[in-house]
């Protein structure tokens, strides 16, 4: 569903995200790193920051502290 958004709506509107990585890329990475439940939670938190009063900037997905290295 996110890929569909990236290749359709996002492609038509152009790069407008105030964050790096973009919110759609952040969502994919958050789900891959933390699983669906926490990934969607992190993505929702990120998307709620998307308004004219937030400066944006670099906002990377936090590392998974439970991940074995």
mmCIF file of N, CA and C in Angstrom:
data_model
loop_
_atom_site.group_PDB
_atom_site.id
_atom_site.type_symbol
_atom_site.label_atom_id
_atom_site.label_comp_id
_atom_site.label_asym_id
_atom_site.label_seq_id
_atom_site.Cartn_x
_atom_site.Cartn_y
_atom_site.Cartn_z
ATOM 1 N N UNK A 1 0.819 -1.182 0.000
ATOM 2 C CA UNK A 1 0.000 0.000 0.000
ATOM 3 C C UNK A 1 0.877 1.266 0.000
ATOM 4 N N UNK A 2 1.959 1.217 0.762
ATOM 5 C CA UNK A 2 2.861 2.369 0.806
ATOM 6 C C UNK A 2 3.551 2.546 -0.541
ATOM 7 N N UNK A 3 3.973 1.444 -1.142
ATOM 8 C CA UNK A 3 4.620 1.512 -2.457
ATOM 9 C C UNK A 3 3.660 2.085 -3.498
ATOM 10 N N UNK A 4 2.381 1.711 -3.423
ATOM 11 C CA UNK A 4 1.370 2.251 -4.337
ATOM 12 C C UNK A 4 1.296 3.767 -4.182
ATOM 13 N N UNK A 5 1.275 4.246 -2.947
ATOM 14 C CA UNK A 5 1.267 5.690 -2.687
ATOM 15 C C UNK A 5 2.511 6.345 -3.289
ATOM 16 N N UNK A 6 3.682 5.734 -3.060
ATOM 17 C CA UNK A 6 4.932 6.323 -3.542
ATOM 18 C C UNK A 6 4.942 6.460 -5.059
ATOM 19 N N UNK A 7 4.405 5.466 -5.761
ATOM 20 C CA UNK A 7 4.464 5.480 -7.218
ATOM 21 C C UNK A 7 3.290 6.188 -7.869
ATOM 22 N N UNK A 8 2.261 6.533 -7.110
ATOM 23 C CA UNK A 8 1.118 7.215 -7.711
ATOM 24 C C UNK A 8 0.987 8.639 -7.172
ATOM 25 N N UNK A 9 0.435 8.789 -6.004
ATOM 26 C CA UNK A 9 0.154 10.118 -5.454
ATOM 27 C C UNK A 9 1.437 10.914 -5.241
ATOM 28 N N UNK A 10 2.415 10.314 -4.599
ATOM 29 C CA UNK A 10 3.668 11.013 -4.324
ATOM 30 C C UNK A 10 4.372 11.421 -5.615
ATOM 31 N N UNK A 11 4.318 10.571 -6.618
ATOM 32 C CA UNK A 11 4.949 10.888 -7.899
ATOM 33 C C UNK A 11 4.279 12.094 -8.558
ATOM 34 N N UNK A 12 2.969 12.214 -8.401
ATOM 35 C CA UNK A 12 2.244 13.346 -8.983
ATOM 36 C C UNK A 12 2.496 14.646 -8.223
ATOM 37 N N UNK A 13 2.582 14.568 -6.908
ATOM 38 C CA UNK A 13 2.747 15.766 -6.083
ATOM 39 C C UNK A 13 4.190 16.233 -5.986
ATOM 40 N N UNK A 14 5.128 15.327 -6.187
ATOM 41 C CA UNK A 14 6.537 15.671 -6.067
ATOM 42 C C UNK A 14 7.009 15.583 -4.621
ATOM 43 N N UNK A 15 8.291 15.869 -4.412
ATOM 44 C CA UNK A 15 8.883 15.790 -3.077
ATOM 45 C C UNK A 15 8.441 16.991 -2.249
ATOM 46 N N UNK A 16 7.583 16.754 -1.278
ATOM 47 C CA UNK A 16 7.110 17.839 -0.429
ATOM 48 C C UNK A 16 7.313 17.544 1.046
ATOM 49 N N UNK A 17 7.866 16.411 1.371
ATOM 50 C CA UNK A 17 8.016 16.025 2.767
ATOM 51 C C UNK A 17 9.036 16.933 3.444
ATOM 52 N N UNK A 18 8.710 17.412 4.629
ATOM 53 C CA UNK A 18 9.599 18.301 5.375
ATOM 54 C C UNK A 18 10.652 17.526 6.154
ATOM 55 N N UNK A 19 10.580 16.202 6.079
ATOM 56 C CA UNK A 19 11.510 15.356 6.818
ATOM 57 C C UNK A 19 12.396 14.559 5.872
ATOM 58 N N UNK A 20 13.528 14.111 6.403
ATOM 59 C CA UNK A 20 14.357 13.118 5.727
ATOM 60 C C UNK A 20 14.559 11.982 6.716
ATOM 61 N N UNK A 21 14.311 10.767 6.319
ATOM 62 C CA UNK A 21 13.708 10.311 5.070
ATOM 63 C C UNK A 21 12.237 10.706 4.999
ATOM 64 N N UNK A 22 11.669 10.625 3.804
ATOM 65 C CA UNK A 22 10.258 10.982 3.642
ATOM 66 C C UNK A 22 9.396 10.094 4.535
ATOM 67 N N UNK A 23 8.192 10.539 4.811
ATOM 68 C CA UNK A 23 7.313 9.793 5.717
ATOM 69 C C UNK A 23 7.017 8.384 5.202
ATOM 70 N N UNK A 24 6.861 8.230 3.898
ATOM 71 C CA UNK A 24 6.574 6.891 3.376
ATOM 72 C C UNK A 24 7.791 5.973 3.524
ATOM 73 N N UNK A 25 8.987 6.490 3.267
ATOM 74 C CA UNK A 25 10.195 5.679 3.464
ATOM 75 C C UNK A 25 10.406 5.377 4.950
ATOM 76 N N UNK A 26 10.128 6.347 5.800
ATOM 77 C CA UNK A 26 10.234 6.157 7.249
ATOM 78 C C UNK A 26 9.309 5.026 7.692
ATOM 79 N N UNK A 27 8.076 5.023 7.182
ATOM 80 C CA UNK A 27 7.100 3.998 7.559
ATOM 81 C C UNK A 27 7.581 2.606 7.171
ATOM 82 N N UNK A 28 8.079 2.460 5.961
ATOM 83 C CA UNK A 28 8.585 1.159 5.511
ATOM 84 C C UNK A 28 9.735 0.702 6.404
ATOM 85 N N UNK A 29 10.679 1.590 6.671
ATOM 86 C CA UNK A 29 11.833 1.226 7.501
ATOM 87 C C UNK A 29 11.414 0.914 8.938
ATOM 88 N N UNK A 30 10.460 1.678 9.474
ATOM 89 C CA UNK A 30 9.995 1.442 10.844
ATOM 90 C C UNK A 30 9.344 0.070 10.966
ATOM 91 N N UNK A 31 8.540 -0.311 9.982
ATOM 92 C CA UNK A 31 7.887 -1.626 10.004
ATOM 93 C C UNK A 31 8.927 -2.733 9.851
ATOM 94 N N UNK A 32 9.894 -2.543 8.951
ATOM 95 C CA UNK A 32 10.940 -3.558 8.770
ATOM 96 C C UNK A 32 11.803 -3.708 10.024
ATOM 97 N N UNK A 33 12.056 -2.622 10.732
ATOM 98 C CA UNK A 33 12.936 -2.635 11.900
ATOM 99 C C UNK A 33 12.234 -3.100 13.162
ATOM 100 N N UNK A 34 10.989 -2.665 13.359
ATOM 101 C CA UNK A 34 10.303 -2.877 14.638
ATOM 102 C C UNK A 34 9.070 -3.766 14.553
ATOM 103 N N UNK A 35 8.712 -4.238 13.358
ATOM 104 C CA UNK A 35 7.490 -5.019 13.216
ATOM 105 C C UNK A 35 6.302 -4.108 12.948
ATOM 106 N N UNK A 36 5.170 -4.713 12.636
ATOM 107 C CA UNK A 36 4.001 -3.954 12.197
ATOM 108 C C UNK A 36 3.459 -3.039 13.289
ATOM 109 N N UNK A 37 3.213 -3.555 14.482
ATOM 110 C CA UNK A 37 2.563 -2.761 15.532
ATOM 111 C C UNK A 37 3.396 -1.536 15.917
ATOM 112 N N UNK A 38 4.640 -1.745 16.310
ATOM 113 C CA UNK A 38 5.471 -0.614 16.726
ATOM 114 C C UNK A 38 5.839 0.259 15.532
ATOM 115 N N UNK A 39 6.043 -0.361 14.370
ATOM 116 C CA UNK A 39 6.362 0.404 13.170
ATOM 117 C C UNK A 39 5.252 1.373 12.801
ATOM 118 N N UNK A 40 4.004 0.910 12.868
ATOM 119 C CA UNK A 40 2.877 1.798 12.577
ATOM 120 C C UNK A 40 2.720 2.870 13.651
ATOM 121 N N UNK A 41 3.006 2.521 14.892
ATOM 122 C CA UNK A 41 2.975 3.510 15.976
ATOM 123 C C UNK A 41 3.994 4.622 15.706
ATOM 124 N N UNK A 42 5.235 4.236 15.366
ATOM 125 C CA UNK A 42 6.274 5.225 15.074
ATOM 126 C C UNK A 42 5.904 6.072 13.856
ATOM 127 N N UNK A 43 5.344 5.432 12.832
ATOM 128 C CA UNK A 43 4.944 6.156 11.627
ATOM 129 C C UNK A 43 3.831 7.155 11.935
ATOM 130 N N UNK A 44 2.884 6.759 12.770
ATOM 131 C CA UNK A 44 1.793 7.661 13.146
ATOM 132 C C UNK A 44 2.336 8.863 13.910
ATOM 133 N N UNK A 45 3.262 8.607 14.846
ATOM 134 C CA UNK A 45 3.896 9.712 15.576
ATOM 135 C C UNK A 45 4.588 10.670 14.615
ATOM 136 N N UNK A 46 5.258 10.118 13.636
ATOM 137 C CA UNK A 46 5.987 10.934 12.659
ATOM 138 C C UNK A 46 5.027 11.763 11.817
ATOM 139 N N UNK A 47 3.952 11.141 11.342
ATOM 140 C CA UNK A 47 3.001 11.838 10.473
ATOM 141 C C UNK A 47 2.283 12.961 11.222
ATOM 142 N N UNK A 48 2.065 12.789 12.527
ATOM 143 C CA UNK A 48 1.406 13.858 13.288
ATOM 144 C C UNK A 48 2.297 15.095 13.429
ATOM 145 N N UNK A 49 3.583 14.961 13.171
ATOM 146 C CA UNK A 49 4.493 16.110 13.197
ATOM 147 C C UNK A 49 4.474 16.879 11.878
ATOM 148 N N UNK A 50 3.789 16.350 10.890
ATOM 149 C CA UNK A 50 3.803 16.938 9.552
ATOM 150 C C UNK A 50 2.773 18.071 9.474
ATOM 151 N N UNK A 51 3.213 19.256 9.862
ATOM 152 C CA UNK A 51 2.367 20.448 9.793
ATOM 153 C C UNK A 51 3.279 21.670 9.680
ATOM 154 N N UNK A 52 2.734 22.801 9.295
ATOM 155 C CA UNK A 52 3.575 23.979 9.041
ATOM 156 C C UNK A 52 4.323 24.515 10.261
ATOM 157 N N UNK A 53 3.916 24.144 11.464
ATOM 158 C CA UNK A 53 4.550 24.681 12.663
ATOM 159 C C UNK A 53 5.714 23.823 13.164
ATOM 160 N N UNK A 54 5.964 22.695 12.526
ATOM 161 C CA UNK A 54 7.098 21.840 12.886
ATOM 162 C C UNK A 54 8.200 22.076 11.864
ATOM 163 N N UNK A 55 9.436 22.267 12.309
ATOM 164 C CA UNK A 55 10.509 22.597 11.372
ATOM 165 C C UNK A 55 10.933 21.452 10.451
ATOM 166 N N UNK A 56 10.601 20.206 10.798
ATOM 167 C CA UNK A 56 11.039 19.083 9.975
ATOM 168 C C UNK A 56 12.504 18.778 10.219
ATOM 169 N N UNK A 57 13.180 18.262 9.206
ATOM 170 C CA UNK A 57 14.602 17.951 9.322
ATOM 171 C C UNK A 57 14.860 16.461 9.267
ATOM 172 N N UNK A 58 16.020 16.060 9.741
ATOM 173 C CA UNK A 58 16.411 14.651 9.729
ATOM 174 C C UNK A 58 15.764 13.956 10.918
ATOM 175 N N UNK A 59 15.047 12.886 10.646
ATOM 176 C CA UNK A 59 14.337 12.128 11.685
ATOM 177 C C UNK A 59 14.409 10.651 11.302
ATOM 178 N N UNK A 60 15.461 10.003 11.740
ATOM 179 C CA UNK A 60 15.683 8.603 11.384
ATOM 180 C C UNK A 60 14.870 7.676 12.282
ATOM 181 N N UNK A 61 14.587 6.486 11.798
ATOM 182 C CA UNK A 61 13.904 5.461 12.588
ATOM 183 C C UNK A 61 14.840 5.039 13.715
ATOM 184 N N UNK A 62 14.344 4.994 14.957
ATOM 185 C CA UNK A 62 15.212 4.548 16.050
ATOM 186 C C UNK A 62 15.641 3.099 15.861
ATOM 187 N N UNK A 63 16.825 2.785 16.346
ATOM 188 C CA UNK A 63 17.318 1.410 16.250
ATOM 189 C C UNK A 63 16.484 0.504 17.138
ATOM 190 N N UNK A 64 16.403 -0.745 16.742
ATOM 191 C CA UNK A 64 15.700 -1.747 17.528
ATOM 192 C C UNK A 64 16.657 -2.247 18.603
ATOM 193 N N UNK A 65 16.379 -1.909 19.849
ATOM 194 C CA UNK A 65 17.268 -2.288 20.954
ATOM 195 C C UNK A 65 17.224 -3.780 21.244
ATOM 196 N N UNK A 66 16.199 -4.478 20.771
ATOM 197 C CA UNK A 66 16.078 -5.917 20.983
ATOM 198 C C UNK A 66 16.773 -6.715 19.891
ATOM 199 N N UNK A 67 17.277 -6.028 18.866
ATOM 200 C CA UNK A 67 17.920 -6.695 17.735
ATOM 201 C C UNK A 67 19.303 -7.192 18.143
ATOM 202 N N UNK A 68 19.585 -8.454 17.868
ATOM 203 C CA UNK A 68 20.898 -9.027 18.182
ATOM 204 C C UNK A 68 21.934 -8.511 17.199
ATOM 205 N N UNK A 69 23.113 -8.200 17.709
ATOM 206 C CA UNK A 69 24.183 -7.712 16.836
ATOM 207 C C UNK A 69 25.272 -8.728 16.706
#
